[in-house]
JSON list of C-alpha atoms in Angstrom, two decimals:
[
{"chain": "A", "resi": 881, "resn": "MET", "atom": "CA", "xyz": [-5.78, 16.26, 15.09]},
{"chain": "A", "resi": 882, "resn": "ALA", "atom": "CA", "xyz": [-2.17, 15.21, 15.91]},
{"chain": "A", "resi": 883, "resn": "VAL", "atom": "CA", "xyz": [-0.72, 17.49, 13.22]},
{"chain": "A", "resi": 884, "resn": "PHE", "atom": "CA", "xyz": [-2.45, 20.47, 14.70]},
{"chain": "A", "resi": 885, "resn": "PHE", "atom": "CA", "xyz": [-1.23, 19.67, 18.10]},
{"chain": "A", "resi": 886, "resn": "HIS", "atom": "CA", "xyz": [2.32, 19.32, 16.76]},
{"chain": "A", "resi": 887, "resn": "ALA", "atom": "CA", "xyz": [2.03, 22.68, 14.91]},
{"chain": "A", "resi": 888, "resn": "ARG", "atom": "CA", "xyz": [0.74, 24.48, 18.00]},
{"chain": "A", "resi": 889, "resn": "LEU", "atom": "CA", "xyz": [3.78, 22.98, 19.94]},
{"chain": "A", "resi": 890, "resn": "LEU", "atom": "CA", "xyz": [6.24, 24.13, 17.35]},
{"chain": "A", "resi": 891, "resn": "LEU", "atom": "CA", "xyz": [4.72, 27.56, 17.44]},
{"chain": "A", "resi": 892, "resn": "ARG", "atom": "CA", "xyz": [5.32, 27.66, 21.32]},
{"chain": "A", "resi": 893, "resn": "ILE", "atom": "CA", "xyz": [8.71, 26.43, 20.78]},
{"chain": "A", "resi": 894, "resn": "SER", "atom": "CA", "xyz": [9.47, 29.07, 18.21]},
{"chain": "A", "resi": 895, "resn": "ALA", "atom": "CA", "xyz": [8.31, 31.80, 20.29]},
{"chain": "A", "resi": 896, "resn": "LYS", "atom": "CA", "xyz": [10.20, 30.80, 23.33]},
{"chain": "A", "resi": 897, "resn": "ARG", "atom": "CA", "xyz": [13.71, 29.74, 21.84]},
{"chain": "A", "resi": 898, "resn": "GLY", "atom": "CA", "xyz": [13.83, 31.25, 18.48]},
{"chain": "A", "resi": 899, "resn": "GLN", "atom": "CA", "xyz": [14.04, 30.10, 14.83]},
{"chain": "A", "resi": 900, "resn": "SER", "atom": "CA", "xyz": [17.02, 27.83, 15.24]},
{"chain": "A", "resi": 901, "resn": "MET", "atom": "CA", "xyz": [15.14, 25.60, 17.68]},
{"chain": "A", "resi": 902, "resn": "LEU", "atom": "CA", "xyz": [12.12, 25.37, 15.35]},
{"chain": "A", "resi": 903, "resn": "GLY", "atom": "CA", "xyz": [14.28, 24.26, 12.61]},
{"chain": "A", "resi": 904, "resn": "ARG", "atom": "CA", "xyz": [15.83, 21.51, 14.65]},
{"chain": "A", "resi": 905, "resn": "VAL", "atom": "CA", "xyz": [12.51, 20.34, 15.87]},
{"chain": "A", "resi": 906, "resn": "LEU", "atom": "CA", "xyz": [11.16, 20.28, 12.34]},
{"chain": "A", "resi": 907, "resn": "ILE", "atom": "CA", "xyz": [14.21, 18.30, 11.09]},
{"chain": "A", "resi": 908, "resn": "ILE", "atom": "CA", "xyz": [13.85, 15.88, 13.95]},
{"chain": "A", "resi": 909, "resn": "GLY", "atom": "CA", "xyz": [10.04, 15.41, 13.54]},
{"chain": "A", "resi": 910, "resn": "ILE", "atom": "CA", "xyz": [10.18, 14.90, 9.78]},
{"chain": "A", "resi": 911, "resn": "SER", "atom": "CA", "xyz": [13.26, 12.48, 10.20]},
{"chain": "A", "resi": 912, "resn": "LEU", "atom": "CA", "xyz": [11.26, 10.37, 12.81]},
{"chain": "A", "resi": 913, "resn": "SER", "atom": "CA", "xyz": [8.06, 10.43, 10.55]},
{"chain": "A", "resi": 914, "resn": "SER", "atom": "CA", "xyz": [10.05, 9.17, 7.59]},
{"chain": "A", "resi": 915, "resn": "LEU", "atom": "CA", "xyz": [11.73, 6.42, 9.50]},
{"chain": "A", "resi": 916, "resn": "LEU", "atom": "CA", "xyz": [8.35, 5.21, 10.88]},
{"chain": "A", "resi": 917, "resn": "MET", "atom": "CA", "xyz": [6.99, 5.19, 7.40]},
{"chain": "A", "resi": 918, "resn": "LEU", "atom": "CA", "xyz": [9.81, 3.25, 6.10]},
{"chain": "A", "resi": 919, "resn": "ALA", "atom": "CA", "xyz": [9.65, 0.74, 8.95]},
{"chain": "A", "resi": 920, "resn": "ALA", "atom": "CA", "xyz": [6.12, 0.08, 8.04]},
{"chain": "A", "resi": 921, "resn": "CYS", "atom": "CA", "xyz": [7.37, -0.92, 4.55]},
{"chain": "A", "resi": 922, "resn": "GLY", "atom": "CA", "xyz": [9.44, -3.73, 5.82]},
{"chain": "A", "resi": 923, "resn": "GLY", "atom": "CA", "xyz": [6.95, -6.56, 5.10]},
{"chain": "A", "resi": 924, "resn": "GLY", "atom": "CA", "xyz": [6.27, -7.55, 8.66]},
{"chain": "A", "resi": 925, "resn": "GLY", "atom": "CA", "xyz": [9.37, -9.64, 9.02]},
{"chain": "A", "resi": 926, "resn": "ALA", "atom": "CA", "xyz": [8.65, -11.98, 6.17]},
{"chain": "A", "resi": 927, "resn": "SER", "atom": "CA", "xyz": [11.58, -13.30, 4.38]},
{"chain": "A", "resi": 928, "resn": "GLN", "atom": "CA", "xyz": [11.80, -12.68, 0.66]},
{"chain": "A", "resi": 929, "resn": "ASP", "atom": "CA", "xyz": [13.67, -14.86, -1.70]},
{"chain": "A", "resi": 930, "resn": "THR", "atom": "CA", "xyz": [14.81, -12.88, -4.77]},
{"chain": "A", "resi": 931, "resn": "THR", "atom": "CA", "xyz": [16.91, -15.70, -6.30]},
{"chain": "A", "resi": 932, "resn": "VAL", "atom": "CA", "xyz": [16.16, -16.86, -9.70]},
{"chain": "A", "resi": 933, "resn": "ARG", "atom": "CA", "xyz": [16.56, -20.52, -10.35]},
{"chain": "A", "resi": 934, "resn": "ASN", "atom": "CA", "xyz": [17.16, -21.92, -13.78]},
{"chain": "A", "resi": 935, "resn": "THR", "atom": "CA", "xyz": [15.23, -25.28, -14.14]},
{"chain": "A", "resi": 936, "resn": "THR", "atom": "CA", "xyz": [15.62, -25.89, -17.90]},
{"chain": "A", "resi": 937, "resn": "VAL", "atom": "CA", "xyz": [18.23, -28.24, -18.99]},
{"chain": "A", "resi": 938, "resn": "SER", "atom": "CA", "xyz": [19.55, -28.57, -22.52]},
{"chain": "A", "resi": 939, "resn": "LYS", "atom": "CA", "xyz": [19.23, -31.90, -24.30]},
{"chain": "A", "resi": 940, "resn": "GLY", "atom": "CA", "xyz": [22.86, -32.47, -24.24]},
{"chain": "A", "resi": 941, "resn": "GLN", "atom": "CA", "xyz": [23.08, -32.12, -20.42]},
{"chain": "A", "resi": 942, "resn": "ALA", "atom": "CA", "xyz": [20.04, -34.30, -20.15]},
{"chain": "A", "resi": 943, "resn": "LEU", "atom": "CA", "xyz": [21.83, -36.99, -22.25]},
{"chain": "A", "resi": 944, "resn": "ILE", "atom": "CA", "xyz": [25.13, -36.68, -20.26]},
{"chain": "A", "resi": 945, "resn": "ASP", "atom": "CA", "xyz": [23.14, -37.01, -17.03]},
{"chain": "A", "resi": 946, "resn": "LEU", "atom": "CA", "xyz": [21.30, -40.11, -18.19]},
{"chain": "A", "resi": 947, "resn": "LYS", "atom": "CA", "xyz": [24.41, -41.51, -19.44]},
{"chain": "A", "resi": 948, "resn": "ASN", "atom": "CA", "xyz": [26.01, -41.21, -16.08]},
{"chain": "A", "resi": 949, "resn": "ALA", "atom": "CA", "xyz": [23.07, -42.63, -14.34]},
{"chain": "A", "resi": 950, "resn": "TYR", "atom": "CA", "xyz": [23.33, -45.71, -16.57]},
{"chain": "A", "resi": 951, "resn": "ASP", "atom": "CA", "xyz": [26.94, -46.08, -16.08]},
{"chain": "A", "resi": 952, "resn": "SER", "atom": "CA", "xyz": [26.60, -45.99, -12.53]},
{"chain": "A", "resi": 953, "resn": "GLY", "atom": "CA", "xyz": [24.11, -48.89, -12.59]},
{"chain": "A", "resi": 954, "resn": "ALA", "atom": "CA", "xyz": [21.12, -46.77, -11.62]},
{"chain": "A", "resi": 955, "resn": "MET", "atom": "CA", "xyz": [19.03, -47.92, -14.59]},
{"chain": "A", "resi": 956, "resn": "SER", "atom": "CA", "xyz": [18.87, -50.77, -16.87]},
{"chain": "A", "resi": 957, "resn": "LYS", "atom": "CA", "xyz": [19.68, -50.73, -20.57]},
{"chain": "A", "resi": 958, "resn": "ASP", "atom": "CA", "xyz": [16.16, -50.62, -21.51]},
{"chain": "A", "resi": 959, "resn": "GLU", "atom": "CA", "xyz": [15.29, -47.82, -19.01]},
{"chain": "A", "resi": 960, "resn": "TYR", "atom": "CA", "xyz": [18.27, -45.95, -20.51]},
{"chain": "A", "resi": 961, "resn": "GLU", "atom": "CA", "xyz": [17.16, -46.31, -24.18]},
{"chain": "A", "resi": 962, "resn": "GLU", "atom": "CA", "xyz": [13.52, -45.53, -23.47]},
{"chain": "A", "resi": 963, "resn": "GLU", "atom": "CA", "xyz": [14.59, -42.22, -21.49]},
{"chain": "A", "resi": 964, "resn": "ARG", "atom": "CA", "xyz": [17.16, -41.37, -24.20]},
{"chain": "A", "resi": 965, "resn": "ASP", "atom": "CA", "xyz": [14.46, -41.69, -26.88]},
{"chain": "A", "resi": 966, "resn": "LYS", "atom": "CA", "xyz": [12.19, -39.47, -24.92]},
{"chain": "A", "resi": 967, "resn": "ILE", "atom": "CA", "xyz": [14.92, -36.73, -24.58]},
{"chain": "A", "resi": 968, "resn": "LEU", "atom": "CA", "xyz": [15.73, -36.97, -28.33]},
{"chain": "A", "resi": 969, "resn": "ASP", "atom": "CA", "xyz": [12.04, -36.60, -29.47]},
{"chain": "A", "resi": 970, "resn": "GLU", "atom": "CA", "xyz": [11.46, -33.49, -27.28]}
]
């Protein structure tokens, strides 16, 4: 229904002001319609995180981290050896 109304309005404008005005109105109408459609695709303001995070750690890096924890006193020798054996057995 709205499209029909707009078409009738455009015909009236073209009859009164000529083809150049019709062309301008069509360009403005199409531009506004496109902008409204694109604005609707915005996701409603929800933030989108596209960051990829790598959570895998190599055995070598895991052993280095474990050794640093042991050297800093964060774990006992028994805990260190147990965790080291788990890493090496993977």
